[in-house]
mmCIF file of C-alpha atoms in Angstrom:
data_model
loop_
_atom_site.group_PDB
_atom_site.id
_atom_site.type_symbol
_atom_site.label_atom_id
_atom_site.label_comp_id
_atom_site.label_asym_id
_atom_site.label_seq_id
_atom_site.Cartn_x
_atom_site.Cartn_y
_atom_site.Cartn_z
ATOM 1 C CA PHE O 14 0.000 0.000 0.000
ATOM 2 C CA VAL O 15 2.696 2.478 0.997
ATOM 3 C CA LYS O 16 4.543 1.954 -2.293
ATOM 4 C CA LYS O 17 1.369 2.610 -4.282
ATOM 5 C CA ALA O 18 0.598 5.714 -2.247
ATOM 6 C CA VAL O 19 4.138 7.025 -2.714
ATOM 7 C CA VAL O 20 3.986 6.494 -6.497
ATOM 8 C CA VAL O 21 0.660 8.328 -6.770
ATOM 9 C CA ALA O 22 1.577 11.191 -4.431
ATOM 10 C CA SER O 23 5.027 11.591 -6.002
ATOM 11 C CA LEU O 24 3.369 12.366 -9.329
ATOM 12 C CA GLY O 25 2.776 15.729 -7.696
ATOM 13 C CA GLY O 26 6.549 16.182 -7.444
ATOM 14 C CA ILE O 27 6.948 15.425 -11.144
ATOM 15 C CA LEU O 28 4.121 17.859 -11.939
ATOM 16 C CA PHE O 29 5.725 20.449 -9.652
ATOM 17 C CA GLY O 30 9.052 20.218 -11.502
ATOM 18 C CA TYR O 31 7.410 20.033 -14.921
ATOM 19 C CA ASP O 32 5.464 23.258 -14.528
ATOM 20 C CA LEU O 33 8.520 25.046 -13.165
ATOM 21 C CA GLY O 34 10.760 23.870 -16.010
ATOM 22 C CA VAL O 35 8.424 23.877 -19.025
ATOM 23 C CA ILE O 36 8.752 27.622 -19.536
ATOM 24 C CA SER O 37 12.398 27.211 -20.583
ATOM 25 C CA GLY O 38 11.324 25.327 -23.728
ATOM 26 C CA ALA O 39 8.190 27.370 -24.371
ATOM 27 C CA LEU O 40 9.641 30.857 -23.925
ATOM 28 C CA PRO O 41 11.570 31.083 -27.228
ATOM 29 C CA GLN O 42 8.419 30.202 -29.186
ATOM 30 C CA LEU O 43 6.265 32.533 -27.078
ATOM 31 C CA LYS O 44 8.714 35.324 -27.826
ATOM 32 C CA ASN O 45 8.272 34.823 -31.568
ATOM 33 C CA GLU O 46 4.523 34.179 -31.402
ATOM 34 C CA PHE O 47 3.599 37.333 -29.488
ATOM 35 C CA ASP O 48 6.655 39.477 -30.286
ATOM 36 C CA LEU O 49 7.458 39.762 -26.584
ATOM 37 C CA SER O 50 9.811 42.333 -25.161
ATOM 38 C CA GLU O 51 12.385 41.344 -22.550
ATOM 39 C CA SER O 52 10.231 42.716 -19.741
ATOM 40 C CA GLN O 53 7.228 40.719 -20.985
ATOM 41 C CA GLN O 54 9.317 37.545 -21.088
ATOM 42 C CA GLU O 55 10.406 38.212 -17.526
ATOM 43 C CA MET O 56 6.781 38.710 -16.501
ATOM 44 C CA ILE O 57 5.724 35.391 -18.017
ATOM 45 C CA VAL O 58 8.440 33.622 -16.046
ATOM 46 C CA SER O 59 8.025 35.508 -12.770
ATOM 47 C CA PHE O 60 4.217 35.608 -12.534
ATOM 48 C CA LEU O 61 4.214 31.876 -11.835
ATOM 49 C CA PHE O 62 6.101 32.713 -8.641
ATOM 50 C CA LEU O 63 3.575 35.448 -7.875
ATOM 51 C CA GLY O 64 0.832 32.826 -7.971
ATOM 52 C CA GLY O 65 3.073 30.597 -5.879
ATOM 53 C CA ALA O 66 3.412 33.315 -3.237
ATOM 54 C CA VAL O 67 -0.371 33.466 -2.909
ATOM 55 C CA GLY O 68 -0.662 29.678 -2.865
ATOM 56 C CA SER O 69 1.975 29.293 -0.172
ATOM 57 C CA THR O 70 0.050 31.592 2.174
ATOM 58 C CA VAL O 71 -3.201 29.636 1.934
ATOM 59 C CA GLY O 72 -1.888 26.148 1.170
ATOM 60 C CA GLY O 73 -1.423 25.095 4.777
ATOM 61 C CA THR O 74 -4.894 26.273 5.743
ATOM 62 C CA LEU O 75 -6.383 24.527 2.718
ATOM 63 C CA CYS O 76 -4.681 21.252 3.653
ATOM 64 C CA ASP O 77 -5.844 21.494 7.269
ATOM 65 C CA THR O 78 -9.393 22.418 6.328
ATOM 66 C CA THR O 79 -10.151 20.048 3.472
ATOM 67 C CA GLY O 80 -7.628 17.297 4.172
ATOM 68 C CA ARG O 81 -4.426 16.356 2.381
ATOM 69 C CA LYS O 82 -6.165 14.141 -0.153
ATOM 70 C CA ASN O 83 -8.772 16.740 -1.085
ATOM 71 C CA ALA O 84 -6.086 19.426 -1.289
ATOM 72 C CA ILE O 85 -4.236 17.275 -3.836
ATOM 73 C CA PHE O 86 -7.523 16.852 -5.743
ATOM 74 C CA ILE O 87 -7.948 20.628 -5.827
ATOM 75 C CA THR O 88 -4.393 21.267 -7.048
ATOM 76 C CA ASP O 89 -4.757 18.661 -9.799
ATOM 77 C CA ILE O 90 -7.934 20.335 -11.016
ATOM 78 C CA LEU O 91 -6.201 23.733 -10.947
ATOM 79 C CA PHE O 92 -3.246 22.279 -12.864
ATOM 80 C CA ILE O 93 -5.608 20.987 -15.545
ATOM 81 C CA ILE O 94 -7.509 24.279 -15.788
ATOM 82 C CA GLY O 95 -4.252 26.243 -15.941
ATOM 83 C CA ALA O 96 -2.800 23.958 -18.623
ATOM 84 C CA VAL O 97 -5.917 24.269 -20.767
ATOM 85 C CA ALA O 98 -5.947 28.063 -20.291
ATOM 86 C CA LEU O 99 -2.350 28.273 -21.482
ATOM 87 C CA PHE O 100 -3.024 25.899 -24.381
ATOM 88 C CA THR O 101 -5.884 28.085 -25.642
ATOM 89 C CA ALA O 102 -4.261 31.462 -24.856
ATOM 90 C CA GLN O 103 -4.531 34.027 -27.640
ATOM 91 C CA SER O 104 -2.815 36.964 -25.957
ATOM 92 C CA PHE O 105 -0.035 37.893 -23.590
ATOM 93 C CA ILE O 106 -2.441 38.710 -20.756
ATOM 94 C CA GLN O 107 -4.130 35.296 -21.020
ATOM 95 C CA ILE O 108 -0.735 33.630 -20.637
ATOM 96 C CA ILE O 109 -0.108 35.728 -17.516
ATOM 97 C CA TYR O 110 -3.422 34.601 -15.992
ATOM 98 C CA GLY O 111 -2.657 30.968 -16.797
ATOM 99 C CA ARG O 112 0.809 31.221 -15.266
ATOM 100 C CA ILE O 113 -0.583 32.739 -12.054
ATOM 101 C CA LEU O 114 -3.114 29.915 -11.738
ATOM 102 C CA VAL O 115 -0.471 27.240 -12.337
ATOM 103 C CA GLY O 116 1.838 28.969 -9.849
ATOM 104 C CA PHE O 117 -0.878 28.858 -7.199
ATOM 105 C CA ALA O 118 -1.349 25.140 -7.858
ATOM 106 C CA VAL O 119 2.409 24.521 -7.734
ATOM 107 C CA ALA O 120 2.698 26.092 -4.273
ATOM 108 C CA VAL O 121 -0.278 24.266 -2.769
ATOM 109 C CA SER O 122 0.869 21.011 -4.371
ATOM 110 C CA GLY O 123 4.281 21.387 -2.765
ATOM 111 C CA ILE O 124 2.610 21.589 0.650
ATOM 112 C CA ALA O 125 -0.092 18.952 0.188
ATOM 113 C CA ASP O 126 2.050 16.273 -1.475
ATOM 114 C CA VAL O 127 4.851 16.476 1.092
ATOM 115 C CA ALA O 128 2.394 16.502 4.010
ATOM 116 C CA TYR O 129 0.574 13.469 2.618
ATOM 117 C CA LEU O 130 3.795 11.550 1.956
ATOM 118 C CA HIS O 131 5.090 12.343 5.438
ATOM 119 C CA GLU O 132 1.897 11.284 7.195
ATOM 120 C CA ILE O 133 1.250 8.004 5.360
ATOM 121 C CA SER O 134 4.868 6.844 5.688
ATOM 122 C CA PRO O 135 6.070 4.436 8.375
ATOM 123 C CA VAL O 136 8.670 6.209 10.476
ATOM 124 C CA GLU O 137 11.527 4.006 9.270
ATOM 125 C CA TRP O 138 10.766 4.897 5.618
ATOM 126 C CA ARG O 139 9.839 8.536 6.070
ATOM 127 C CA GLY O 140 13.151 10.169 5.218
ATOM 128 C CA ALA O 141 13.610 8.079 2.092
ATOM 129 C CA ILE O 142 10.045 8.666 0.910
ATOM 130 C CA VAL O 143 10.220 12.442 1.301
ATOM 131 C CA SER O 144 13.561 12.354 -0.550
ATOM 132 C CA VAL O 145 11.841 10.498 -3.390
ATOM 133 C CA ASN O 146 9.564 13.510 -3.810
ATOM 134 C CA GLU O 147 12.613 15.773 -4.215
ATOM 135 C CA ALA O 148 14.018 13.406 -6.842
ATOM 136 C CA CYS O 149 10.656 13.497 -8.616
ATOM 137 C CA ILE O 150 10.815 17.302 -8.781
ATOM 138 C CA SER O 151 14.159 17.052 -10.594
ATOM 139 C CA LEU O 152 12.636 14.336 -12.783
ATOM 140 C CA GLY O 153 9.800 16.747 -13.600
ATOM 141 C CA PHE O 154 12.339 19.314 -14.775
ATOM 142 C CA LEU O 155 13.967 16.660 -16.945
ATOM 143 C CA VAL O 156 10.619 15.588 -18.410
ATOM 144 C CA SER O 157 9.785 19.202 -19.233
ATOM 145 C CA TYR O 158 13.120 19.634 -21.003
ATOM 146 C CA PHE O 159 12.536 16.433 -22.985
ATOM 147 C CA ALA O 160 9.056 17.679 -23.895
ATOM 148 C CA GLY O 161 10.398 21.067 -24.908
ATOM 149 C CA TYR O 162 13.112 19.581 -27.073
ATOM 150 C CA GLY O 163 10.907 16.913 -28.671
ATOM 151 C CA ILE O 164 7.899 19.127 -29.364
ATOM 152 C CA SER O 165 10.055 21.935 -30.753
ATOM 153 C CA GLN O 166 11.530 19.518 -33.276
ATOM 154 C CA VAL O 167 8.039 18.647 -34.526
ATOM 155 C CA ASN O 168 6.362 22.042 -34.220
ATOM 156 C CA ASP O 169 8.554 25.121 -33.905
ATOM 157 C CA LYS O 170 5.674 27.610 -34.001
ATOM 158 C CA ASP O 171 2.743 26.453 -31.840
ATOM 159 C CA GLY O 172 4.661 23.788 -29.967
ATOM 160 C CA TRP O 173 4.530 25.867 -26.785
ATOM 161 C CA ARG O 174 0.806 25.124 -26.495
ATOM 162 C CA TYR O 175 1.445 21.388 -26.376
ATOM 163 C CA MET O 176 4.310 21.842 -23.911
ATOM 164 C CA PHE O 177 1.933 23.531 -21.469
ATOM 165 C CA VAL O 178 -0.987 21.138 -21.939
ATOM 166 C CA ALA O 179 1.215 18.041 -21.575
ATOM 167 C CA GLY O 180 1.428 18.724 -17.846
ATOM 168 C CA SER O 181 -2.310 18.194 -17.520
ATOM 169 C CA PHE O 182 -1.906 14.481 -18.281
ATOM 170 C CA ILE O 183 0.317 14.075 -15.224
ATOM 171 C CA ALA O 184 -2.353 15.837 -13.152
ATOM 172 C CA ILE O 185 -5.050 13.548 -14.572
ATOM 173 C CA PHE O 186 -3.052 10.433 -13.680
ATOM 174 C CA GLN O 187 -2.560 11.677 -10.126
ATOM 175 C CA LEU O 188 -6.214 12.673 -9.826
ATOM 176 C CA ILE O 189 -7.330 9.168 -10.800
ATOM 177 C CA GLY O 190 -4.744 7.503 -8.565
ATOM 178 C CA MET O 191 -5.632 9.594 -5.513
ATOM 179 C CA ALA O 192 -9.270 8.530 -5.866
ATOM 180 C CA PHE O 193 -8.170 5.080 -4.652
ATOM 181 C CA MET O 194 -5.942 6.368 -1.847
ATOM 182 C CA PRO O 195 -7.135 7.008 1.732
ATOM 183 C CA GLU O 196 -6.918 10.262 3.611
ATOM 184 C CA SER O 197 -3.967 10.997 5.884
ATOM 185 C CA PRO O 198 -4.390 9.189 9.237
ATOM 186 C CA VAL O 199 -2.958 12.186 11.080
ATOM 187 C CA TRP O 200 -5.567 14.521 9.596
ATOM 188 C CA LEU O 201 -8.344 12.002 10.323
ATOM 189 C CA LYS O 202 -7.203 11.711 13.919
ATOM 190 C CA ASP O 203 -7.061 15.496 14.317
ATOM 191 C CA LYS O 204 -10.664 15.683 13.082
ATOM 192 C CA GLY O 205 -11.823 13.034 15.569
ATOM 193 C CA ARG O 206 -12.440 10.385 12.905
ATOM 194 C CA PHE O 207 -10.660 7.657 14.831
ATOM 195 C CA VAL O 208 -12.225 4.628 13.121
ATOM 196 C CA GLU O 209 -11.105 5.775 9.696
ATOM 197 C CA ALA O 210 -7.670 6.641 11.045
ATOM 198 C CA LYS O 211 -7.312 3.135 12.497
ATOM 199 C CA ILE O 212 -8.111 1.552 9.160
ATOM 200 C CA VAL O 213 -5.572 3.681 7.304
ATOM 201 C CA LEU O 214 -2.914 2.957 9.938
ATOM 202 C CA ALA O 215 -3.507 -0.752 9.546
ATOM 203 C CA ARG O 216 -3.057 -0.478 5.783
ATOM 204 C CA ILE O 217 0.158 1.494 6.244
ATOM 205 C CA SER O 218 1.650 -1.063 8.625
ATOM 206 C CA GLY O 219 0.602 -3.998 6.472
ATOM 207 C CA SER O 220 -1.525 -5.396 9.291
ATOM 208 C CA SER O 221 -4.842 -7.070 8.629
ATOM 209 C CA SER O 222 -7.985 -5.375 9.797
ATOM 210 C CA ASP O 223 -8.383 -7.995 12.547
ATOM 211 C CA ASP O 224 -5.948 -5.839 14.543
ATOM 212 C CA LEU O 225 -8.525 -3.062 14.732
ATOM 213 C CA ASP O 226 -10.695 -2.391 17.738
ATOM 214 C CA PHE O 227 -13.746 -0.777 16.161
ATOM 215 C CA VAL O 228 -15.813 1.664 18.140
ATOM 216 C CA ASP O 229 -18.538 4.121 17.287
ATOM 217 C CA VAL O 230 -17.049 7.601 17.034
ATOM 218 C CA HIS O 231 -18.974 10.872 17.068
ATOM 219 C CA HIS O 232 -17.879 13.224 14.328
ATOM 220 C CA ASP O 233 -17.521 16.935 14.918
ATOM 221 C CA ASN O 234 -20.769 17.432 13.015
ATOM 222 C CA GLY O 235 -22.672 15.173 15.421
ATOM 223 C CA THR O 236 -23.091 12.193 13.094
ATOM 224 C CA ASN O 237 -22.002 8.663 13.932
ATOM 225 C CA TYR O 238 -19.373 6.783 11.979
ATOM 226 C CA HIS O 239 -19.868 3.053 12.623
ATOM 227 C CA ARG O 240 -17.674 0.158 11.655
ATOM 228 C CA ASP O 241 -20.159 -0.744 8.898
ATOM 229 C CA ASP O 242 -19.468 2.657 7.360
ATOM 230 C CA ALA O 243 -15.756 1.962 7.526
ATOM 231 C CA VAL O 244 -16.221 -1.399 5.842
ATOM 232 C CA GLU O 245 -18.092 0.230 2.973
ATOM 233 C CA ASP O 246 -15.782 3.244 2.605
ATOM 234 C CA TYR O 247 -12.524 1.291 2.632
ATOM 235 C CA GLY O 248 -13.614 -1.864 0.874
ATOM 236 C CA LEU O 249 -12.943 -4.237 3.779
ATOM 237 C CA ASP O 250 -14.507 -7.663 4.066
ATOM 238 C CA GLN O 251 -16.983 -7.861 6.950
ATOM 239 C CA ARG O 252 -15.392 -11.179 7.963
ATOM 240 C CA ASP O 253 -12.100 -9.356 8.476
ATOM 241 C CA ILE O 254 -13.756 -7.441 11.284
ATOM 242 C CA ASP O 255 -16.034 -10.063 12.809
ATOM 243 C CA GLU O 256 -13.315 -12.726 12.976
ATOM 244 C CA ARG O 257 -10.571 -11.021 14.951
ATOM 245 C CA PRO O 258 -8.214 -13.494 16.564
ATOM 246 C CA PRO O 259 -5.779 -11.940 19.007
ATOM 247 C CA MET O 260 -2.583 -10.690 17.414
ATOM 248 C CA GLN O 261 0.455 -12.696 18.460
ATOM 249 C CA ASN O 262 4.043 -11.513 18.882
ATOM 250 C CA SER O 263 3.368 -7.980 17.779
ATOM 251 C CA SER O 264 6.530 -6.042 17.152
ATOM 252 C CA GLU O 265 6.541 -2.452 18.285
ATOM 253 C CA SER O 266 9.410 -1.631 15.949
ATOM 254 C CA SER O 267 7.391 -2.601 12.886
ATOM 255 C CA GLN O 268 4.673 -0.044 13.601
ATOM 256 C CA PRO O 269 4.630 3.542 12.433
ATOM 257 C CA GLU O 270 5.146 6.069 15.188
ATOM 258 C CA TYR O 271 1.436 6.980 15.062
ATOM 259 C CA TYR O 272 0.666 3.805 17.030
ATOM 260 C CA SER O 273 0.531 3.799 20.784
ATOM 261 C CA THR O 274 2.650 1.216 22.563
ATOM 262 C CA PRO O 275 0.526 -1.925 22.996
ATOM 263 C CA GLU O 276 -0.273 -2.803 26.579
ATOM 264 C CA GLU O 277 0.182 -6.342 27.798
ATOM 265 C CA GLY O 278 -2.611 -8.511 26.476
ATOM 266 C CA ASN O 279 -3.869 -5.789 24.208
ATOM 267 C CA SER O 280 -2.366 -5.474 20.738
ATOM 268 C CA THR O 281 -5.103 -3.397 19.146
ATOM 269 C CA LEU O 282 -4.354 -0.036 17.615
ATOM 270 C CA ASN O 283 -5.280 2.843 19.866
ATOM 271 C CA VAL O 284 -5.557 5.951 17.782
ATOM 272 C CA ARG O 285 -7.392 7.841 20.522
ATOM 273 C CA GLN O 286 -4.153 8.012 22.461
ATOM 274 C CA VAL O 287 -2.058 9.246 19.514
ATOM 275 C CA ASP O 288 -0.650 12.684 20.254
ATOM 276 C CA GLU O 289 -3.221 13.430 22.960
ATOM 277 C CA GLN O 290 -0.906 16.048 24.342
ATOM 278 C CA SER O 291 -1.015 17.952 21.053
ATOM 279 C CA GLU O 292 -4.811 18.205 21.360
ATOM 280 C CA GLU O 293 -4.519 19.650 24.860
ATOM 281 C CA GLU O 294 -1.846 22.223 24.097
ATOM 282 C CA THR O 295 -2.724 25.815 24.873
ATOM 283 C CA ASP O 296 -1.595 28.880 22.998
ATOM 284 C CA ALA O 297 0.941 29.443 25.763
ATOM 285 C CA ASN O 298 2.473 26.016 25.124
ATOM 286 C CA VAL O 299 2.727 26.755 21.412
ATOM 287 C CA MET O 300 4.435 30.090 22.039
ATOM 288 C CA GLN O 301 6.793 28.461 24.497
ATOM 289 C CA LYS O 302 7.780 25.901 21.864
ATOM 290 C CA PHE O 303 8.297 28.666 19.331
ATOM 291 C CA ARG O 304 10.563 30.571 21.703
ATOM 292 C CA SER O 305 12.611 27.438 22.304
ATOM 293 C CA SER O 306 13.070 26.737 18.581
ATOM 294 C CA TYR O 307 12.917 30.176 16.973
ATOM 295 C CA ARG O 308 16.505 29.841 15.751
ATOM 296 C CA GLN O 309 15.566 26.775 13.721
ATOM 297 C CA VAL O 310 12.536 28.631 12.333
ATOM 298 C CA ILE O 311 14.687 31.586 11.283
ATOM 299 C CA ILE O 312 17.232 29.278 9.614
ATOM 300 C CA ALA O 313 14.474 27.405 7.746
ATOM 301 C CA ILE O 314 12.898 30.643 6.494
ATOM 302 C CA PHE O 315 16.282 32.067 5.524
ATOM 303 C CA LEU O 316 17.235 28.968 3.520
ATOM 304 C CA SER O 317 13.871 28.902 1.756
ATOM 305 C CA VAL O 318 14.117 32.551 0.759
ATOM 306 C CA MET O 319 17.764 32.356 -0.273
ATOM 307 C CA GLN O 320 17.029 29.377 -2.525
ATOM 308 C CA GLN O 321 14.884 31.698 -4.614
ATOM 309 C CA PHE O 322 17.413 34.554 -4.637
ATOM 310 C CA CYS O 323 20.579 32.545 -5.274
ATOM 311 C CA GLY O 324 20.151 32.647 -9.064
ATOM 312 C CA HIS O 325 19.542 28.930 -9.539
ATOM 313 C CA PRO O 326 15.879 29.310 -10.674
ATOM 314 C CA ASN O 327 16.836 32.017 -13.183
ATOM 315 C CA ILE O 328 19.460 29.814 -14.825
ATOM 316 C CA LEU O 329 16.923 27.000 -15.225
ATOM 317 C CA ASN O 330 14.159 29.276 -16.549
ATOM 318 C CA PHE O 331 16.308 31.214 -19.023
ATOM 319 C CA ALA O 332 18.730 28.401 -19.932
ATOM 320 C CA PRO O 333 17.783 28.320 -23.667
ATOM 321 C CA GLU O 334 18.256 32.089 -23.941
ATOM 322 C CA ILE O 335 21.652 31.901 -22.262
ATOM 323 C CA PHE O 336 22.751 28.970 -24.410
ATOM 324 C CA ALA O 337 21.610 30.818 -27.549
ATOM 325 C CA GLN O 338 23.745 33.817 -26.608
ATOM 326 C CA VAL O 339 26.710 31.545 -26.009
ATOM 327 C CA GLY O 340 26.213 30.051 -29.459
ATOM 328 C CA VAL O 341 25.380 26.421 -28.678
ATOM 329 C CA PRO O 342 22.173 24.468 -29.516
ATOM 330 C CA SER O 343 19.843 25.914 -26.906
ATOM 331 C CA LEU O 344 17.161 23.290 -26.311
ATOM 332 C CA PHE O 345 19.494 20.299 -26.604
ATOM 333 C CA SER O 346 21.929 21.914 -24.157
ATOM 334 C CA THR O 347 19.027 22.639 -21.810
ATOM 335 C CA LEU O 348 18.113 18.954 -22.004
ATOM 336 C CA LEU O 349 21.663 18.049 -20.944
ATOM 337 C CA LEU O 350 21.309 20.517 -18.075
ATOM 338 C CA GLY O 351 18.169 18.689 -16.944
ATOM 339 C CA VAL O 352 19.940 15.329 -17.063
ATOM 340 C CA LEU O 353 22.788 16.749 -14.967
ATOM 341 C CA LYS O 354 20.323 18.198 -12.427
ATOM 342 C CA PHE O 355 18.436 14.914 -12.059
ATOM 343 C CA VAL O 356 21.588 12.783 -11.735
ATOM 344 C CA THR O 357 23.070 15.193 -9.188
ATOM 345 C CA THR O 358 19.871 15.131 -7.125
ATOM 346 C CA CYS O 359 19.884 11.331 -7.030
ATOM 347 C CA ILE O 360 23.561 11.237 -5.995
ATOM 348 C CA VAL O 361 22.972 13.764 -3.212
ATOM 349 C CA ILE O 362 19.989 11.790 -1.868
ATOM 350 C CA TRP O 363 22.084 8.614 -2.002
ATOM 351 C CA LYS O 364 25.083 10.118 -0.191
ATOM 352 C CA ILE O 365 23.412 12.609 2.138
ATOM 353 C CA GLU O 366 23.736 10.408 5.214
ATOM 354 C CA GLN O 367 27.406 9.831 4.488
ATOM 355 C CA PHE O 368 28.446 13.457 3.953
ATOM 356 C CA GLY O 369 25.836 15.245 6.065
ATOM 357 C CA ARG O 370 23.295 17.953 5.279
ATOM 358 C CA ARG O 371 25.420 20.920 6.288
ATOM 359 C CA SER O 372 28.465 19.837 4.274
ATOM 360 C CA LEU O 373 26.422 19.298 1.116
ATOM 361 C CA LEU O 374 24.583 22.600 1.644
ATOM 362 C CA LEU O 375 27.868 24.494 1.911
ATOM 363 C CA LEU O 376 29.240 22.640 -1.117
ATOM 364 C CA GLY O 377 26.162 23.503 -3.189
ATOM 365 C CA LEU O 378 26.262 27.169 -2.190
ATOM 366 C CA SER O 379 29.957 27.342 -3.044
ATOM 367 C CA ILE O 380 29.352 25.862 -6.506
ATOM 368 C CA ILE O 381 26.470 28.291 -7.134
ATOM 369 C CA THR O 382 28.667 31.218 -6.090
ATOM 370 C CA VAL O 383 31.479 30.187 -8.446
ATOM 371 C CA SER O 384 29.002 29.541 -11.277
ATOM 372 C CA LEU O 385 27.390 32.969 -10.965
ATOM 373 C CA LEU O 386 30.820 34.586 -10.799
ATOM 374 C CA LEU O 387 31.836 32.851 -14.041
ATOM 375 C CA LEU O 388 28.620 33.950 -15.773
ATOM 376 C CA THR O 389 29.129 37.500 -14.559
ATOM 377 C CA ILE O 390 32.664 37.555 -15.946
ATOM 378 C CA ALA O 391 31.547 36.019 -19.251
ATOM 379 C CA PHE O 392 28.710 38.469 -19.938
ATOM 380 C CA ALA O 393 30.751 41.455 -18.790
ATOM 381 C CA PHE O 394 32.529 41.177 -22.148
ATOM 382 C CA GLU O 395 29.311 41.064 -24.174
ATOM 383 C CA GLY O 396 29.554 43.213 -27.310
ATOM 384 C CA GLU O 397 26.992 45.720 -28.510
ATOM 385 C CA ASP O 398 25.615 43.136 -30.911
ATOM 386 C CA GLY O 399 25.126 40.683 -28.039
ATOM 387 C CA ASP O 400 27.987 38.444 -29.153
ATOM 388 C CA LEU O 401 30.558 37.047 -26.728
ATOM 389 C CA PRO O 402 34.266 36.384 -27.333
ATOM 390 C CA MET O 403 35.121 32.706 -27.704
ATOM 391 C CA ALA O 404 36.980 32.524 -24.381
ATOM 392 C CA THR O 405 34.076 33.993 -22.428
ATOM 393 C CA LYS O 406 31.632 31.645 -24.178
ATOM 394 C CA PHE O 407 33.585 28.743 -22.757
ATOM 395 C CA ILE O 408 33.515 30.352 -19.297
ATOM 396 C CA ALA O 409 29.744 30.848 -19.584
ATOM 397 C CA ILE O 410 29.141 27.205 -20.505
ATOM 398 C CA ILE O 411 31.134 26.057 -17.466
ATOM 399 C CA GLY O 412 29.158 28.448 -15.282
ATOM 400 C CA ILE O 413 25.785 27.187 -16.504
ATOM 401 C CA PHE O 414 26.561 23.521 -15.980
#
């Protein structure tokens, strides 16, 4: 079950990377189609991040209100609408609107997919599963570069429309897959839907439903959710519930951390006791925790902001333009850049425990600094006609890669 859920939820990572990277292949054709100025090209690229800024402010609330699964449904629908809007766009302003909508979906997707993956993962798999989502984002970039290169070879005029709409198929696949996935057990527990949470936890751990101790639970809206409802909603066999032999030799280490420690003679899952303290926390407790960990919060915010200002996104978005100025095949070189990004991401995920997070972070920042310095030096010698000397072209290529 967990593997299926990870595959379906990780499609959001691929979609995330695809919609961030697709503009690099579409922008040259958009420039010719609508005779865009440099400022208009910059607006088309940057307005996706404007939509993302709005989405990031409401994404957490949306996930908490509607549930992780429903939030992913909503983002998939927005992705599809945005892709169709871009496919049918007839003017610059329509492209801007489509980019804002897709940017909003990208931001909410980044929150909902990671939250869902984190909360349906057994604790011993959690780090690896969340890392898979990061690899899928790099894979999404690579897929977008492949799409840009392939479509441009077939249609060098209206190919940008098909580049944008291709992302909708990923959203459709995830939308269909999520229809067969359960809601996050953590969200269900927080909403008082303990029976449903127990069933999902059993599926995550690989236990049979005979480990469940079904009770009638009152929902927040006053309705009852009986075990018969759970059987119908989750497709369980009634015999799985009625015939519940006691569980033998249960292993605490094999259970996700959402489980309470089984008492002697009682191996049933007790979701009522999961994180009871978190339900009883007061605002004072929350503020006290914030004061004790504010340094970590500041570091996390700083790293998130600096990732956007370090120049890395600009290189990816405008890679074909930069390659064209350097005088090399733009889209093919961008495709190689995507391959390098994906391979590097996989190597980092593989070796992160060996080298450590801080060491790899410092290494990455150092490489970015050197790369931007090389690009600055290269384009400082740009002629009035936009041409670069041969030596600086070589420096620029090294800086990009």
